[in-house]
Amino acid sequence: MATQHILQISELTRKVKFMLESELNTVWLCGEISNFIAASSGHWYLSLKDSKSQVRCAMFKGNNRRVRLAGGSTPRNGQQVLVRAKVSLYEPRGDFQLIIEMMEDAGEGLLRQQFEQLKSKLNAQGIFAQQFKQAIPKNINTVGIVTSPTGAAVKDIISVLQRRNPAITIVIYPALVQGEHAKNDIVHAIDIANQREECQVLIVGRGGGSLEDLWSFNEEDVVNAIFHSRIPIISAVGHEIDTTLSDLVADLRAPTPSAAAELVSQDNSELQSRLQELSKRAQQLFTQKVKQENSYLQNLNHRLTQVHPERKLQQHQQKSDELNIRLDKAIKRELARFKQKPEKLVRDLQHVDPTKVIIQHQSTLRHLDDRLQRALDVSVKNKSEHFVSIIEQLHIVSPLATIARGYSVSRNSHQQIVRTKDQVSIGDEISIQVSDGRILSQVIDKI
C-alpha cells in the first residue's frame, strides 16, 4: 500500500482557504444581523443569517467607516442588510467566514446590487472609457443647468457663478430629479439643450440624498443621454461620497453642485490677476514683436529701395534730370557760341582781309625776293670764285695750256686722240689742235 500524505491541520486550513478565496472571490448576500460585536480595535464581528443558515462575518475598520445605515452608522441585531464580501477562512479556528467590504440597508442594498449589475453592463459596452470624454472648454460664457428649478442645487450653482463671474450667462433646463418621471425629464432636458446649442457646457445634477433619492441618475436612459450629448456635461449629483452612473459617464465629475459651478467659472480676482499678467505679457510680447517687425520692415524697405520700381524710376528720373540739365547747358553754350560766331567771323574776316593779306604777302615776297637776290648774289659770287678756282686748276692740267706752251693734240677721223702711229693709216686725215686753232693735215707716211 502506497504511503498516504498526511496533512497538518494548518496545511489543510490553508488549502481550504485558498480554494474558497480563489473559487468564490466576491459575493453579495442579504441577511439579518445577529451576534454583533464592535471591538475596541474598531473592527466589527457579527453573523448573518436567514431562516435556515448563518455564517460568521468580520468587517474591518477601514471599510466600516463608510457604512451608512438607517438609524445610524452602527449595525443593530435583527437589522436586514445587504453586504458585499469575500469568502474566506479563519485559520486559527478553521472557521468559515466572510470578510465584509460594504454594508447597506437591505432595501438600499438591492438598489446597490442593481447599480453594480448595470455598471458592469455599461462598462462592458465601453461608454465609461476615457477616450469618449469631451474636453471642458476653458473660457466659458454660457452654462446650462439640468436640475430642479426649485431645488437647493440650482440656487447653489447660481450663487457661486454670480459671485465668481457675473458675466456668465445661465440657462436653466428644468427637470424632475427624483421620482418615477425624473429620468424622462432629465433625458428630455439634455436633448433640448443639444437641439438649441446655446451653451458651452451642461451641469447635470441635484443635491444630496439616499441612493433611492439619487436613483434617477443611475437609470440607463439618463446614462445614454449623457454619453450621446454633443455638449460637454459635468455631473454634480449629491455629495462627494455619492457616486452615480451619471458621474462615471459624464465628461467630468464634480463632487457637489457648488463645486461644478466653480469648475466652469473663474474667480473675478483670479481672473483679474490673470488678465493683468496676460496683459503685461501681451504688452511685452507686442513690444518685442513690434521691434522685430520694425527691424524686419526696415531691412525689407532697404532691400526694396534697391530693387523697387519706384527706386528705379527715381534713379532714371534723376539721370534724366541730369541729362536735361547737361542738354540745357549744352544748348545754352551752343546758342552763345552761335551768337558769338558772327562777331568771331567778322574778327576772323578782318584777320583774313585780302588787301592786308596781299600787302603782307607782298611784303613777305619782297623780303623773300631780297633774301633770294642776296642769296643768288652770294651763290653766284661763290660759284664764280669756285669756277675760277676750278678753271685755274683745270688750266694747269688742260691740254690747251700744254698746247700753249708749244704742244699740239692730234685726232683721227674718229676724233680719237692719236697717241700711237698705229691709230692712223697713210692717207688718213687728221686734225691737229694748236693754241690758236686747228690744222687739217693728211698722213703721207708713218716713220
GROMACS .gro file of C-alpha atoms in nm:
model
  447
    1MET     CA    1   0.000   0.000   0.000
    2ALA     CA    2   0.138   0.335  -0.109
    3THR     CA    3   0.226   0.578   0.161
    4GLN     CA    4  -0.052   0.841   0.202
    5HIS     CA    5   0.039   1.204   0.256
    6ILE     CA    6  -0.088   1.309   0.597
    7LEU     CA    7  -0.193   1.676   0.612
    8GLN     CA    8  -0.122   1.904   0.902
    9ILE     CA    9  -0.426   2.094   1.032
   10SER     CA   10  -0.271   2.425   0.939
   11GLU     CA   11  -0.191   2.290   0.594
   12LEU     CA   12  -0.548   2.182   0.549
   13THR     CA   13  -0.691   2.516   0.655
   14ARG     CA   14  -0.455   2.697   0.418
   15LYS     CA   15  -0.567   2.477   0.130
   16VAL     CA   16  -0.933   2.524   0.213
   17LYS     CA   17  -0.884   2.900   0.249
   18PHE     CA   18  -0.709   2.916  -0.086
   19MET     CA   19  -0.986   2.716  -0.253
   20LEU     CA   20  -1.261   2.930  -0.104
   21GLU     CA   21  -1.097   3.261  -0.189
   22SER     CA   22  -0.996   3.157  -0.540
   23GLU     CA   23  -1.326   2.995  -0.634
   24LEU     CA   24  -1.587   3.225  -0.482
   25ASN     CA   25  -1.396   3.553  -0.451
   26THR     CA   26  -1.658   3.831  -0.401
   27VAL     CA   27  -2.026   3.761  -0.327
   28TRP     CA   28  -2.337   3.963  -0.248
   29LEU     CA   29  -2.556   3.847   0.043
   30CYS     CA   30  -2.873   3.971   0.204
   31GLY     CA   31  -2.941   3.863   0.564
   32GLU     CA   32  -3.022   3.951   0.922
   33ILE     CA   33  -2.754   4.070   1.164
   34SER     CA   34  -2.702   3.871   1.486
   35ASN     CA   35  -2.429   3.840   1.750
   36PHE     CA   36  -2.298   4.187   1.659
   37ILE     CA   37  -1.977   4.292   1.841
   38ALA     CA   38  -1.791   4.623   1.793
   39ALA     CA   39  -1.435   4.550   1.913
   40SER     CA   40  -1.215   4.816   2.073
   41SER     CA   41  -0.984   4.785   1.769
   42GLY     CA   42  -1.263   4.931   1.556
   43HIS     CA   43  -1.337   4.603   1.378
   44TRP     CA   44  -1.689   4.456   1.369
   45TYR     CA   45  -1.772   4.090   1.420
   46LEU     CA   46  -2.120   3.952   1.352
   47SER     CA   47  -2.323   3.672   1.197
   48LEU     CA   48  -2.556   3.693   0.901
   49LYS     CA   49  -2.847   3.451   0.898
   50ASP     CA   50  -3.163   3.361   0.718
   51SER     CA   51  -3.432   3.112   0.813
   52LYS     CA   52  -3.206   2.812   0.754
   53SER     CA   53  -2.839   2.904   0.796
   54GLN     CA   54  -2.593   3.153   0.931
   55VAL     CA   55  -2.231   3.249   0.861
   56ARG     CA   56  -1.971   3.430   1.066
   57CYS     CA   57  -1.853   3.768   0.933
   58ALA     CA   58  -1.585   4.025   1.004
   59MET     CA   59  -1.574   4.386   0.885
   60PHE     CA   60  -1.251   4.579   0.945
   61LYS     CA   61  -1.250   4.942   1.046
   62GLY     CA   62  -1.111   5.061   0.714
   63ASN     CA   63  -1.437   4.954   0.549
   64ASN     CA   64  -1.693   5.002   0.827
   65ARG     CA   65  -1.620   5.373   0.849
   66ARG     CA   66  -1.806   5.420   0.521
   67VAL     CA   67  -2.121   5.239   0.635
   68ARG     CA   68  -2.440   5.448   0.636
   69LEU     CA   69  -2.745   5.262   0.768
   70ALA     CA   70  -3.096   5.374   0.859
   71GLY     CA   71  -3.097   5.481   1.221
   72GLY     CA   72  -2.719   5.536   1.242
   73SER     CA   73  -2.383   5.415   1.125
   74THR     CA   74  -2.362   5.116   1.364
   75PRO     CA   75  -2.546   4.794   1.272
   76ARG     CA   76  -2.808   4.651   1.509
   77ASN     CA   77  -2.901   4.291   1.576
   78GLY     CA   78  -3.211   4.195   1.376
   79GLN     CA   79  -3.139   4.456   1.106
   80GLN     CA   80  -3.169   4.340   0.746
   81VAL     CA   81  -2.863   4.438   0.540
   82LEU     CA   82  -2.704   4.380   0.200
   83VAL     CA   83  -2.332   4.311   0.206
   84ARG     CA   84  -2.054   4.264  -0.044
   85ALA     CA   85  -1.797   4.025   0.098
   86LYS     CA   86  -1.507   3.799   0.018
   87VAL     CA   87  -1.533   3.432   0.118
   88SER     CA   88  -1.250   3.328   0.348
   89LEU     CA   89  -1.144   3.101   0.633
   90TYR     CA   90  -1.022   3.199   0.978
   91GLU     CA   91  -0.726   2.963   1.006
   92PRO     CA   92  -0.667   2.961   1.384
   93ARG     CA   93  -1.012   2.808   1.443
   94GLY     CA   94  -1.081   2.669   1.099
   95ASP     CA   95  -1.399   2.876   1.086
   96PHE     CA   96  -1.559   2.956   0.752
   97GLN     CA   97  -1.628   3.332   0.741
   98LEU     CA   98  -1.698   3.635   0.522
   99ILE     CA   99  -1.484   3.946   0.511
  100ILE     CA  100  -1.739   4.224   0.453
  101GLU     CA  101  -1.626   4.511   0.232
  102MET     CA  102  -1.952   4.707   0.204
  103MET     CA  103  -2.278   4.707   0.403
  104GLU     CA  104  -2.610   4.878   0.326
  105ASP     CA  105  -2.970   4.857   0.437
  106ALA     CA  106  -3.141   4.571   0.264
  107GLY     CA  107  -3.377   4.797   0.062
  108GLU     CA  108  -3.094   5.023  -0.045
  109GLY     CA  109  -2.875   4.725  -0.082
  110LEU     CA  110  -3.092   4.583  -0.355
  111LEU     CA  111  -3.062   4.909  -0.540
  112ARG     CA  112  -2.688   4.888  -0.491
  113GLN     CA  113  -2.695   4.542  -0.642
  114GLN     CA  114  -2.885   4.673  -0.942
  115PHE     CA  115  -2.635   4.958  -0.961
  116GLU     CA  116  -2.342   4.717  -0.978
  117GLN     CA  117  -2.511   4.498  -1.237
  118LEU     CA  118  -2.593   4.795  -1.464
  119LYS     CA  119  -2.247   4.938  -1.407
  120SER     CA  120  -2.088   4.612  -1.523
  121LYS     CA  121  -2.315   4.601  -1.826
  122LEU     CA  122  -2.242   4.958  -1.933
  123ASN     CA  123  -1.873   4.921  -1.858
  124ALA     CA  124  -1.865   4.620  -2.090
  125GLN     CA  125  -2.014   4.844  -2.361
  126GLY     CA  126  -1.722   5.084  -2.308
  127ILE     CA  127  -1.923   5.401  -2.252
  128PHE     CA  128  -1.724   5.486  -1.940
  129ALA     CA  129  -1.397   5.484  -2.135
  130GLN     CA  130  -1.183   5.797  -2.113
  131GLN     CA  131  -1.142   5.812  -2.490
  132PHE     CA  132  -1.507   5.916  -2.532
  133LYS     CA  133  -1.496   6.203  -2.284
  134GLN     CA  134  -1.505   6.556  -2.423
  135ALA     CA  135  -1.282   6.834  -2.301
  136ILE     CA  136  -1.445   7.106  -2.092
  137PRO     CA  137  -1.397   7.449  -2.258
  138LYS     CA  138  -1.158   7.680  -2.075
  139ASN     CA  139  -1.329   8.015  -2.130
  140ILE     CA  140  -1.698   7.954  -2.068
  141ASN     CA  141  -1.952   8.229  -2.135
  142THR     CA  142  -2.279   8.030  -2.121
  143VAL     CA  143  -2.363   7.747  -1.878
  144GLY     CA  144  -2.667   7.521  -1.898
  145ILE     CA  145  -2.810   7.361  -1.581
  146VAL     CA  146  -3.028   7.047  -1.590
  147THR     CA  147  -3.188   7.019  -1.247
  148SER     CA  148  -3.497   7.106  -1.047
  149PRO     CA  149  -3.566   7.481  -1.079
  150THR     CA  150  -3.680   7.493  -0.714
  151GLY     CA  151  -3.413   7.278  -0.553
  152ALA     CA  152  -3.118   7.386  -0.340
  153ALA     CA  153  -2.871   7.270  -0.605
  154VAL     CA  154  -2.974   7.528  -0.865
  155LYS     CA  155  -2.955   7.806  -0.605
  156ASP     CA  156  -2.606   7.698  -0.500
  157ILE     CA  157  -2.487   7.685  -0.861
  158ILE     CA  158  -2.631   8.028  -0.948
  159SER     CA  159  -2.489   8.180  -0.629
  160VAL     CA  160  -2.138   8.054  -0.700
  161LEU     CA  161  -2.147   8.159  -1.066
  162GLN     CA  162  -2.270   8.512  -0.985
  163ARG     CA  163  -2.010   8.552  -0.714
  164ARG     CA  164  -1.719   8.425  -0.917
  165ASN     CA  165  -1.809   8.554  -1.262
  166PRO     CA  166  -2.128   8.756  -1.304
  167ALA     CA  167  -2.068   8.780  -1.679
  168ILE     CA  168  -2.153   8.412  -1.731
  169THR     CA  169  -2.494   8.354  -1.892
  170ILE     CA  170  -2.702   8.087  -1.715
  171VAL     CA  171  -2.964   7.879  -1.896
  172ILE     CA  172  -3.181   7.652  -1.681
  173TYR     CA  173  -3.336   7.340  -1.833
  174PRO     CA  174  -3.592   7.239  -1.565
  175ALA     CA  175  -3.633   6.869  -1.486
  176LEU     CA  176  -3.757   6.649  -1.207
  177VAL     CA  177  -3.460   6.489  -1.031
  178GLN     CA  178  -3.642   6.240  -0.810
  179GLY     CA  179  -3.932   6.004  -0.863
  180GLU     CA  180  -4.081   5.788  -1.131
  181HIS     CA  181  -4.083   6.051  -1.410
  182ALA     CA  182  -3.747   6.205  -1.327
  183LYS     CA  183  -3.542   6.004  -1.579
  184ASN     CA  184  -3.764   6.112  -1.871
  185ASP     CA  185  -3.740   6.477  -1.764
  186ILE     CA  186  -3.359   6.462  -1.739
  187VAL     CA  187  -3.324   6.293  -2.081
  188HIS     CA  188  -3.563   6.545  -2.239
  189ALA     CA  189  -3.376   6.843  -2.087
  190ILE     CA  190  -3.041   6.715  -2.220
  191ASP     CA  191  -3.193   6.665  -2.566
  192ILE     CA  192  -3.342   7.017  -2.566
  193ALA     CA  193  -3.005   7.167  -2.469
  194ASN     CA  194  -2.834   6.985  -2.757
  195GLN     CA  195  -3.100   7.098  -3.003
  196ARG     CA  196  -3.073   7.464  -2.902
  197GLU     CA  197  -2.690   7.464  -2.889
  198GLU     CA  198  -2.697   7.778  -2.676
  199CYS     CA  199  -2.450   7.680  -2.404
  200GLN     CA  200  -2.091   7.560  -2.396
  201VAL     CA  201  -2.127   7.314  -2.108
  202LEU     CA  202  -2.409   7.143  -1.914
  203ILE     CA  203  -2.420   7.084  -1.540
  204VAL     CA  204  -2.648   6.788  -1.469
  205GLY     CA  205  -2.723   6.709  -1.106
  206ARG     CA  206  -2.903   6.767  -0.781
  207GLY     CA  207  -2.840   6.789  -0.407
  208GLY     CA  208  -2.764   6.502  -0.173
  209GLY     CA  209  -2.995   6.219  -0.064
  210SER     CA  210  -3.018   5.847  -0.026
  211LEU     CA  211  -2.933   5.604  -0.302
  212GLU     CA  212  -3.303   5.577  -0.375
  213ASP     CA  213  -3.331   5.958  -0.397
  214LEU     CA  214  -3.042   5.970  -0.645
  215TRP     CA  215  -3.156   5.670  -0.846
  216SER     CA  216  -3.274   5.875  -1.144
  217PHE     CA  217  -2.909   5.940  -1.223
  218ASN     CA  218  -2.843   5.565  -1.233
  219GLU     CA  219  -3.107   5.500  -1.498
  220GLU     CA  220  -2.973   5.358  -1.823
  221ASP     CA  221  -3.165   5.610  -2.034
  222VAL     CA  222  -3.006   5.901  -1.847
  223VAL     CA  223  -2.660   5.749  -1.878
  224ASN     CA  224  -2.707   5.707  -2.256
  225ALA     CA  225  -2.836   6.063  -2.293
  226ILE     CA  226  -2.524   6.198  -2.120
  227PHE     CA  227  -2.298   5.974  -2.330
  228HIS     CA  228  -2.451   6.092  -2.661
  229SER     CA  229  -2.462   6.461  -2.570
  230ARG     CA  230  -2.264   6.683  -2.810
  231ILE     CA  231  -2.232   6.940  -2.533
  232PRO     CA  232  -1.974   6.850  -2.266
  233ILE     CA  233  -2.150   6.750  -1.941
  234ILE     CA  234  -2.036   6.791  -1.581
  235SER     CA  235  -2.212   6.556  -1.342
  236ALA     CA  236  -2.286   6.706  -0.998
  237VAL     CA  237  -2.506   6.457  -0.814
  238GLY     CA  238  -2.533   6.454  -0.433
  239HIS     CA  239  -2.230   6.482  -0.209
  240GLU     CA  240  -1.871   6.378  -0.257
  241ILE     CA  241  -1.932   6.032  -0.112
  242ASP     CA  242  -2.218   5.966  -0.354
  243THR     CA  243  -2.131   5.802  -0.685
  244THR     CA  244  -2.380   5.751  -0.965
  245LEU     CA  245  -2.352   5.605  -1.311
  246SER     CA  246  -2.403   5.961  -1.443
  247ASP     CA  247  -2.080   6.055  -1.267
  248LEU     CA  248  -1.896   5.773  -1.443
  249VAL     CA  249  -2.022   5.852  -1.793
  250ALA     CA  250  -2.003   6.233  -1.770
  251ASP     CA  251  -1.714   6.420  -1.929
  252LEU     CA  252  -1.624   6.550  -1.582
  253ARG     CA  253  -1.747   6.469  -1.233
  254ALA     CA  254  -1.788   6.736  -0.965
  255PRO     CA  255  -1.826   6.628  -0.600
  256THR     CA  256  -2.111   6.877  -0.544
  257PRO     CA  257  -2.324   7.120  -0.749
  258SER     CA  258  -2.131   7.413  -0.598
  259ALA     CA  259  -1.803   7.251  -0.698
  260ALA     CA  260  -1.937   7.213  -1.055
  261ALA     CA  261  -2.010   7.587  -1.062
  262GLU     CA  262  -1.654   7.658  -0.950
  263LEU     CA  263  -1.516   7.431  -1.221
  264VAL     CA  264  -1.689   7.624  -1.500
  265SER     CA  265  -1.612   7.971  -1.364
  266GLN     CA  266  -1.307   8.165  -1.263
  267ASP     CA  267  -1.294   8.381  -0.957
  268ASN     CA  268  -1.306   8.750  -1.052
  269SER     CA  269  -0.997   8.834  -0.851
  270GLU     CA  270  -0.817   8.538  -1.003
  271LEU     CA  271  -0.939   8.636  -1.346
  272GLN     CA  272  -0.836   8.997  -1.298
  273SER     CA  273  -0.493   8.894  -1.174
  274ARG     CA  274  -0.462   8.655  -1.464
  275LEU     CA  275  -0.577   8.922  -1.707
  276GLN     CA  276  -0.323   9.168  -1.569
  277GLU     CA  277  -0.049   8.910  -1.601
  278LEU     CA  278  -0.161   8.820  -1.952
  279SER     CA  279  -0.189   9.189  -2.041
  280LYS     CA  280   0.164   9.252  -1.919
  281ARG     CA  281   0.295   8.952  -2.108
  282ALA     CA  282   0.098   9.055  -2.416
  283GLN     CA  283   0.242   9.406  -2.393
  284GLN     CA  284   0.594   9.268  -2.363
  285LEU     CA  285   0.539   9.027  -2.648
  286PHE     CA  286   0.376   9.302  -2.853
  287THR     CA  287   0.665   9.541  -2.790
  288GLN     CA  288   0.915   9.270  -2.873
  289LYS     CA  289   0.718   9.174  -3.181
  290VAL     CA  290   0.692   9.536  -3.293
  291LYS     CA  291   1.069   9.576  -3.257
  292GLN     CA  292   1.129   9.258  -3.454
  293GLU     CA  293   0.880   9.357  -3.721
  294ASN     CA  294   1.024   9.711  -3.741
  295SER     CA  295   1.372   9.571  -3.783
  296TYR     CA  296   1.246   9.326  -4.042
  297LEU     CA  297   1.049   9.601  -4.214
  298GLN     CA  298   1.349   9.832  -4.225
  299ASN     CA  299   1.556   9.553  -4.374
  300LEU     CA  300   1.288   9.482  -4.632
  301ASN     CA  301   1.245   9.851  -4.701
  302HIS     CA  302   1.619   9.888  -4.755
  303ARG     CA  303   1.620   9.590  -4.987
  304LEU     CA  304   1.307   9.712  -5.158
  305THR     CA  305   1.454  10.054  -5.225
  306GLN     CA  306   1.733   9.881  -5.414
  307VAL     CA  307   1.503   9.687  -5.643
  308HIS     CA  308   1.168   9.863  -5.619
  309PRO     CA  309   1.039  10.006  -5.949
  310GLU     CA  310   0.989  10.340  -5.775
  311ARG     CA  311   1.357  10.340  -5.682
  312LYS     CA  312   1.446  10.254  -6.040
  313LEU     CA  313   1.215  10.528  -6.165
  314GLN     CA  314   1.373  10.771  -5.923
  315GLN     CA  315   1.717  10.674  -6.046
  316HIS     CA  316   1.608  10.707  -6.409
  317GLN     CA  317   1.435  11.036  -6.331
  318GLN     CA  318   1.748  11.163  -6.162
  319LYS     CA  319   1.955  11.054  -6.459
  320SER     CA  320   1.702  11.213  -6.695
  321ASP     CA  321   1.714  11.535  -6.495
  322GLU     CA  322   2.092  11.527  -6.506
  323LEU     CA  323   2.087  11.473  -6.883
  324ASN     CA  324   1.830  11.751  -6.925
  325ILE     CA  325   2.048  11.985  -6.725
  326ARG     CA  326   2.352  11.888  -6.930
  327LEU     CA  327   2.150  11.927  -7.252
  328ASP     CA  328   2.022  12.264  -7.140
  329LYS     CA  329   2.374  12.377  -7.064
  330ALA     CA  330   2.496  12.244  -7.399
  331ILE     CA  331   2.214  12.423  -7.582
  332LYS     CA  332   2.294  12.743  -7.398
  333ARG     CA  333   2.661  12.702  -7.482
  334GLU     CA  334   2.579  12.638  -7.849
  335LEU     CA  335   2.341  12.933  -7.861
  336ALA     CA  336   2.604  13.154  -7.701
  337ARG     CA  337   2.859  13.016  -7.944
  338PHE     CA  338   2.627  13.080  -8.239
  339LYS     CA  339   2.560  13.428  -8.110
  340GLN     CA  340   2.935  13.492  -8.086
  341LYS     CA  341   3.012  13.329  -8.424
  342PRO     CA  342   2.919  13.632  -8.644
  343GLU     CA  343   3.136  13.856  -8.433
  344LYS     CA  344   3.413  13.598  -8.448
  345LEU     CA  345   3.365  13.564  -8.823
  346VAL     CA  346   3.390  13.940  -8.857
  347ARG     CA  347   3.705  13.937  -8.649
  348ASP     CA  348   3.834  13.638  -8.842
  349LEU     CA  349   3.740  13.808  -9.168
  350GLN     CA  350   3.925  14.117  -9.061
  351HIS     CA  351   4.224  13.898  -8.994
  352VAL     CA  352   4.195  13.748  -9.344
  353ASP     CA  353   4.123  14.077  -9.536
  354PRO     CA  354   4.269  14.022  -9.892
  355THR     CA  355   4.419  14.368  -9.901
  356LYS     CA  356   4.602  14.311  -9.580
  357VAL     CA  357   4.692  13.960  -9.688
  358ILE     CA  358   4.820  14.088 -10.024
  359ILE     CA  359   5.016  14.363  -9.855
  360GLN     CA  360   5.152  14.110  -9.605
  361HIS     CA  361   5.231  13.867  -9.888
  362GLN     CA  362   5.386  14.145 -10.099
  363SER     CA  363   5.598  14.246  -9.802
  364THR     CA  364   5.689  13.888  -9.747
  365LEU     CA  365   5.754  13.841 -10.117
  366ARG     CA  366   5.980  14.148 -10.129
  367HIS     CA  367   6.156  14.025  -9.822
  368LEU     CA  368   6.195  13.684  -9.976
  369ASP     CA  369   6.300  13.837 -10.306
  370ASP     CA  370   6.567  14.043 -10.130
  371ARG     CA  371   6.680  13.736  -9.948
  372LEU     CA  372   6.675  13.536 -10.271
  373GLN     CA  373   6.866  13.809 -10.455
  374ARG     CA  374   7.124  13.827 -10.185
  375ALA     CA  375   7.144  13.452 -10.175
  376LEU     CA  376   7.181  13.442 -10.557
  377ASP     CA  377   7.448  13.709 -10.546
  378VAL     CA  378   7.636  13.525 -10.280
  379SER     CA  379   7.584  13.196 -10.461
  380VAL     CA  380   7.694  13.343 -10.797
  381LYS     CA  381   7.991  13.502 -10.633
  382ASN     CA  382   8.080  13.179 -10.460
  383LYS     CA  383   8.020  12.978 -10.774
  384SER     CA  384   8.219  13.227 -10.977
  385GLU     CA  385   8.504  13.215 -10.738
  386HIS     CA  386   8.480  12.839 -10.732
  387PHE     CA  387   8.460  12.829 -11.110
  388VAL     CA  388   8.766  13.048 -11.141
  389SER     CA  389   8.947  12.824 -10.899
  390ILE     CA  390   8.842  12.519 -11.098
  391ILE     CA  391   8.933  12.688 -11.430
  392GLU     CA  392   9.270  12.770 -11.286
  393GLN     CA  393   9.315  12.417 -11.170
  394LEU     CA  394   9.181  12.286 -11.497
  395HIS     CA  395   9.403  12.521 -11.692
  396ILE     CA  396   9.700  12.387 -11.513
  397VAL     CA  397   9.624  12.038 -11.630
  398SER     CA  398   9.445  12.139 -11.954
  399PRO     CA  399   9.600  12.024 -12.286
  400LEU     CA  400   9.540  12.376 -12.413
  401ALA     CA  401   9.786  12.506 -12.160
  402THR     CA  402  10.024  12.243 -12.279
  403ILE     CA  403   9.945  12.334 -12.634
  404ALA     CA  404  10.001  12.700 -12.549
  405ARG     CA  405  10.348  12.609 -12.444
  406GLY     CA  406  10.415  12.472 -12.796
  407TYR     CA  407  10.248  12.134 -12.787
  408SER     CA  408   9.958  12.012 -13.002
  409VAL     CA  409   9.692  11.740 -12.991
  410SER     CA  410   9.615  11.522 -13.297
  411ARG     CA  411   9.277  11.344 -13.353
  412ASN     CA  412   9.195  11.086 -13.615
  413SER     CA  413   8.883  11.070 -13.822
  414HIS     CA  414   8.702  10.922 -13.527
  415GLN     CA  415   8.801  11.218 -13.311
  416GLN     CA  416   9.019  10.997 -13.101
  417ILE     CA  417   9.341  11.142 -12.970
  418VAL     CA  418   9.626  10.989 -13.159
  419ARG     CA  419   9.872  10.853 -12.918
  420THR     CA  420  10.041  10.593 -13.142
  421LYS     CA  421  10.104  10.567 -13.516
  422ASP     CA  422   9.900  10.257 -13.534
  423GLN     CA  423   9.586  10.469 -13.477
  424VAL     CA  424   9.621  10.622 -13.825
  425SER     CA  425   9.682  10.494 -14.173
  426ILE     CA  426   9.860  10.655 -14.466
  427GLY     CA  427   9.624  10.885 -14.641
  428ASP     CA  428   9.405  10.946 -14.324
  429GLU     CA  429   9.317  11.300 -14.249
  430ILE     CA  430   9.395  11.411 -13.903
  431SER     CA  431   9.313  11.726 -13.702
  432ILE     CA  432   9.583  11.892 -13.510
  433GLN     CA  433   9.487  12.116 -13.222
  434VAL     CA  434   9.726  12.406 -13.158
  435SER     CA  435   9.696  12.700 -12.919
  436ASP     CA  436   9.509  12.927 -13.152
  437GLY     CA  437   9.315  12.673 -13.366
  438ARG     CA  438   9.320  12.355 -13.568
  439ILE     CA  439   9.522  12.234 -13.856
  440LEU     CA  440   9.390  11.975 -14.103
  441SER     CA  441   9.659  11.751 -14.249
  442GLN     CA  442   9.694  11.416 -14.425
  443VAL     CA  443   9.916  11.126 -14.326
  444ILE     CA  444  10.167  11.067 -14.602
  445ASP     CA  445  10.399  10.840 -14.412
  446LYS     CA  446  10.448  10.666 -14.081
  447ILE     CA  447  10.808  10.653 -13.957
   0.00000   0.00000   0.00000
